[in-house]
Tab-separated table of C-alpha atoms in Angstrom:
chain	number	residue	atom	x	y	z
A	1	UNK	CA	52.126	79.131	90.384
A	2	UNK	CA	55.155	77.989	88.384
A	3	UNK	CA	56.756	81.178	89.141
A	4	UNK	CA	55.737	81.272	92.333
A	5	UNK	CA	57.300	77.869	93.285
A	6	UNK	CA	60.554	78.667	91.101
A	7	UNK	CA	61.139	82.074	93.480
A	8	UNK	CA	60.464	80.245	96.482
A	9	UNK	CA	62.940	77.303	95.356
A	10	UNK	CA	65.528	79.867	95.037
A	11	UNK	CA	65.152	81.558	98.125
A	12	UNK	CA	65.131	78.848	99.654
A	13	UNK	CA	68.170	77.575	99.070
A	14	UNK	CA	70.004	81.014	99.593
A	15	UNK	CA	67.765	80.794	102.839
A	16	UNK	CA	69.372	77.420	104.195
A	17	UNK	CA	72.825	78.227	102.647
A	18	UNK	CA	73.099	81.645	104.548
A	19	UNK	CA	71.867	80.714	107.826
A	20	UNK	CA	72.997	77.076	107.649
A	21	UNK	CA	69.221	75.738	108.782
A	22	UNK	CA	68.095	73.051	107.376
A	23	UNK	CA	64.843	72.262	108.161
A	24	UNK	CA	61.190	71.506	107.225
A	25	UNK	CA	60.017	74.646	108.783
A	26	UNK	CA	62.373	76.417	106.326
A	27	UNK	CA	59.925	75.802	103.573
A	28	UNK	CA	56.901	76.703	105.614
A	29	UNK	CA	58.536	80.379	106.804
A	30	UNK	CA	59.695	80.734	103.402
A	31	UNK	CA	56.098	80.627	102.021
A	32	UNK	CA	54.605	82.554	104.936
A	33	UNK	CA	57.115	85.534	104.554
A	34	UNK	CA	57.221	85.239	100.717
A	35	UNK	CA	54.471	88.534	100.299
A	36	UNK	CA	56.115	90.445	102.763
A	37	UNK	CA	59.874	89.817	101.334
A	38	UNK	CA	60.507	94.105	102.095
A	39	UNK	CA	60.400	93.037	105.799
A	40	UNK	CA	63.607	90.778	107.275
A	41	UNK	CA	62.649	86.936	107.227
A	42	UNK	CA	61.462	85.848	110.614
A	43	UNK	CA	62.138	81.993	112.142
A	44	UNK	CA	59.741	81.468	115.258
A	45	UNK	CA	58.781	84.935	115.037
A	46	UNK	CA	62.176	86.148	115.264
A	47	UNK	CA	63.784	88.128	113.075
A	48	UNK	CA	66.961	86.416	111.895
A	49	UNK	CA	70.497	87.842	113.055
A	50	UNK	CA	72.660	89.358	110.418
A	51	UNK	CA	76.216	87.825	110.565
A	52	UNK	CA	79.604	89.877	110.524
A	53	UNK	CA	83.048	89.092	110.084
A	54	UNK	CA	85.317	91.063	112.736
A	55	UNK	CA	87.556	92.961	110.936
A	56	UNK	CA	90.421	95.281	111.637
A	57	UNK	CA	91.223	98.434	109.095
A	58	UNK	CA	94.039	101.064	109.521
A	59	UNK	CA	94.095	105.036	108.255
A	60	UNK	CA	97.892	105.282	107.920
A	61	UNK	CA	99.518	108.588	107.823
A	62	UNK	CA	102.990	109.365	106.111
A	63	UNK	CA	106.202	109.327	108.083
A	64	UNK	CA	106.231	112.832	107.815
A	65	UNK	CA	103.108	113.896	110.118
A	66	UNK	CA	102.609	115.951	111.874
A	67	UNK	CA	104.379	118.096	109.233
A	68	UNK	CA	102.508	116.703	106.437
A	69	UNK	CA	99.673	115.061	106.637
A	70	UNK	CA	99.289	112.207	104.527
A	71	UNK	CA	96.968	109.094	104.454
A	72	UNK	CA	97.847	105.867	102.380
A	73	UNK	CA	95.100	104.307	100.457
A	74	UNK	CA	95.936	101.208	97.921
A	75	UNK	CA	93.958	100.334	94.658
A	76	UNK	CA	92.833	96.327	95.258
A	77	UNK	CA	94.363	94.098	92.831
A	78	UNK	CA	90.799	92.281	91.989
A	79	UNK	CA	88.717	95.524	91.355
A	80	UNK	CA	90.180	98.243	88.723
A	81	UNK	CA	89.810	101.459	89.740
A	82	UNK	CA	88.592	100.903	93.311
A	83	UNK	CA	91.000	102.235	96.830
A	84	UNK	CA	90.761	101.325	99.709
A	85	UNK	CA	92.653	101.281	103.215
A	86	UNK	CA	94.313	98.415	104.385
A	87	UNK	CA	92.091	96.189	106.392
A	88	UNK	CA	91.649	92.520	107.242
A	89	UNK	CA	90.028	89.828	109.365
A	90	UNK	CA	90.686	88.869	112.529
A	91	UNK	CA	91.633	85.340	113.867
A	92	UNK	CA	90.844	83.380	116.395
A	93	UNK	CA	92.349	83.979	119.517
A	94	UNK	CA	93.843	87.378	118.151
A	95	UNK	CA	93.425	91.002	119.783
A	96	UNK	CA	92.698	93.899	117.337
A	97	UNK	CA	95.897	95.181	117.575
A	98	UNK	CA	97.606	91.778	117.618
A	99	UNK	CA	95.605	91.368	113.492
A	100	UNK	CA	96.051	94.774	113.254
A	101	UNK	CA	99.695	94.276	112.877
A	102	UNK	CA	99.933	91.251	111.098
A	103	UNK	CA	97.543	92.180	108.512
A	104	UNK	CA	100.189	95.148	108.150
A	105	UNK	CA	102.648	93.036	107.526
A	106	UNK	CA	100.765	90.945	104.899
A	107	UNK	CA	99.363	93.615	102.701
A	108	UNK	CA	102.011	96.489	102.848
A	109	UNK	CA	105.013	94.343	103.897
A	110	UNK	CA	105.472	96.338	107.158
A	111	UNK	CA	103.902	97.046	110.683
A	112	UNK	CA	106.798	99.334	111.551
A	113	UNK	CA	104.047	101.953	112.971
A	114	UNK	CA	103.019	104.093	115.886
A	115	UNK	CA	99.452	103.429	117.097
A	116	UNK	CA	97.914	107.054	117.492
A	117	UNK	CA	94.325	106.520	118.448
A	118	UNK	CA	91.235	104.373	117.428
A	119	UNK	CA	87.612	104.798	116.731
A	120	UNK	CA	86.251	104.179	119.833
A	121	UNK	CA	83.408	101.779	118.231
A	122	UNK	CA	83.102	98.914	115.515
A	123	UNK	CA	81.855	100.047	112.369
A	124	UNK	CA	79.569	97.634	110.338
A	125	UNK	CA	78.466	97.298	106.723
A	126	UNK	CA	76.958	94.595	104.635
A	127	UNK	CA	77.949	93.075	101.559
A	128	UNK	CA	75.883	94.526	98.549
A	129	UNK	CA	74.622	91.720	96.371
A	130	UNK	CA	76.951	90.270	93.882
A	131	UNK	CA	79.723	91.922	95.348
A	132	UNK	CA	80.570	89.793	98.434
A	133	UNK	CA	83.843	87.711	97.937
A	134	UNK	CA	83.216	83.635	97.637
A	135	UNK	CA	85.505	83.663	100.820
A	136	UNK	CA	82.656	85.596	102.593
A	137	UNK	CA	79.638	83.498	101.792
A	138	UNK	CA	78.831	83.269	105.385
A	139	UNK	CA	79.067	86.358	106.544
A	140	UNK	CA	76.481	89.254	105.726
A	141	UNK	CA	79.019	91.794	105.948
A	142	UNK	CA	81.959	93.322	108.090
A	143	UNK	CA	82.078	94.629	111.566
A	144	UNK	CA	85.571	96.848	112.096
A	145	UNK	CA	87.616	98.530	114.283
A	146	UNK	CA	89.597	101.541	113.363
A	147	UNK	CA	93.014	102.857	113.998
A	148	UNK	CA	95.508	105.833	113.176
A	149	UNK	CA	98.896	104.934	112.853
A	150	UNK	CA	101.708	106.994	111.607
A	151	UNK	CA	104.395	104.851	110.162
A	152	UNK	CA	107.859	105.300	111.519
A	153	UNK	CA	110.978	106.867	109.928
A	154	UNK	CA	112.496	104.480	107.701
A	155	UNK	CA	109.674	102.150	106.937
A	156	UNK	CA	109.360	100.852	103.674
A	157	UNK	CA	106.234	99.635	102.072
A	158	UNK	CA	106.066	96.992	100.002
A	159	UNK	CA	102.986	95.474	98.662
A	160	UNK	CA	104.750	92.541	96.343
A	161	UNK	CA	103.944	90.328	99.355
A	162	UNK	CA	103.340	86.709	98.798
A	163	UNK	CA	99.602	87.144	98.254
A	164	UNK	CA	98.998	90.435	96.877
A	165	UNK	CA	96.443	92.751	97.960
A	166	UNK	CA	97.010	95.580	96.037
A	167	UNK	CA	98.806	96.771	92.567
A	168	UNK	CA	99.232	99.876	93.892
A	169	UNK	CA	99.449	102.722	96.288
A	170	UNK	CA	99.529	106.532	97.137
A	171	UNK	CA	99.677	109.316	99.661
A	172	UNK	CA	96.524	111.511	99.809
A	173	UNK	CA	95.315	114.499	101.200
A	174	UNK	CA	92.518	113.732	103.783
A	175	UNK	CA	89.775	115.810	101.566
A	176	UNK	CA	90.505	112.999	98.406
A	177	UNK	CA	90.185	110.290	100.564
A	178	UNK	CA	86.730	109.404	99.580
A	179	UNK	CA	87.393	109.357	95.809
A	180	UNK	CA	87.494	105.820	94.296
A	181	UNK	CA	85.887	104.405	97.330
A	182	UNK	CA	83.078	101.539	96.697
A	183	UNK	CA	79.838	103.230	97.284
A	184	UNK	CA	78.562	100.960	100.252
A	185	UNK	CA	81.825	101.724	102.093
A	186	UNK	CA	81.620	105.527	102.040
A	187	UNK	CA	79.921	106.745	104.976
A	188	UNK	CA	82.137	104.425	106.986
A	189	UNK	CA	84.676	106.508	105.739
A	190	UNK	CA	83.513	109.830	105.800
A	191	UNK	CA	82.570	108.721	109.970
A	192	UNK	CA	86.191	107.711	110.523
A	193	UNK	CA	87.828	110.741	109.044
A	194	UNK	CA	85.234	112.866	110.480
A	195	UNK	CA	86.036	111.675	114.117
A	196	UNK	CA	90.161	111.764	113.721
A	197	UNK	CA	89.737	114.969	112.147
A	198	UNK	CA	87.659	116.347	114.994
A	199	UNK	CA	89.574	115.167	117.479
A	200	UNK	CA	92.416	117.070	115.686
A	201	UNK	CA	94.245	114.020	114.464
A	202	UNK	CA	94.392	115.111	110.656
């Protein structure tokens, strides 16, 4: 029974901190649910709504497409060894293409680019445990929206912006892309190169 209580003490204060509810019946769900913890917790017999943070990510392409086709992926700063395309939240008030840009601008140092199609729907994945950034805590995971973009002649990338995002970067061939990924983002991936490639994008 000590066990028992301990477990249920824990989840329930994950519980209340997650879905900011704060409530007698918390405790009461908790313990009715507790035996069936493989199923997703239910609140008036309801099961409870994951939350996602709207997100925007770009597959950027060299310059030199269509000659040479090229995509840009950049190692994060806070996780050795793991790539990643540039991506971002959006704000409030803010069109994709609007945080699209600006989130550009903040984590390569430039949104000189040509917008060359999108994936025509959001894309969502969830936080794995232990992973999921402090910043995120209420959020279950990420809901995106795609783009290709080709950057223009003459832009210049620089990721020494003011809060860095990456430590470094690197021109691929669309067939490495997935190397170095995190695993829970792959098949995100693999969908949105799949689609530009079959559209015959890349």
């Amino acid at each position: 029974m000590e066990k028992l209580n301990s477990t249920l003490l824990n989840l329930n204060k994950i519980f209340k901190s997650k879905h900011q509810i704060f409530s007698p019946v918390c405790d009461i769900y908790l313990y009715l649910n507790y035996f069936s913890l493989k199923s997703p917790l239910k609140i008036f017999g309801k099961k409870m709504q994951k939350r996602y943070r709207p997100n925007v990510a770009a597959v950027i392409l060299a310059s030199s497409y269509p000659f040479d086709c090229k995509i840009l992926i950049a190692q994060r700063c806070d996780l050795t060894g793991i790539w990643q395309f540039p991506q971002g939240g959006i704000d409030e008030g803010e069109t994709p293409r609007e945080a699209l840009k600006r989130e550009l601008k903040e984590e390569i140092g430039t949104d000189d680019i040509d917008v060359l199609s999108e994936y025509p729907q959001w894309l969502s994945y969830d936080f794995p445990e232990g992973v999921a950034s402090r910043k995120f805590y209420n959020f279950d995971g990420q809901t995106q929206k795609y783009f290709l973009v080709r950057l223009r002649p003459g832009a210049k990338i620089n990721i020494n912006t003011k809060k860095p995002e990456f430590s470094e970067y690197k021109f691929i061939n669309s067939r490495e892309v997935l190397n170095g990924i995190n695993h829970f983002k792959k098949p995100i991936y693999g969908k949105v190169i799949g689609y530009f490639k079959e559209k015959g994008f890349i």
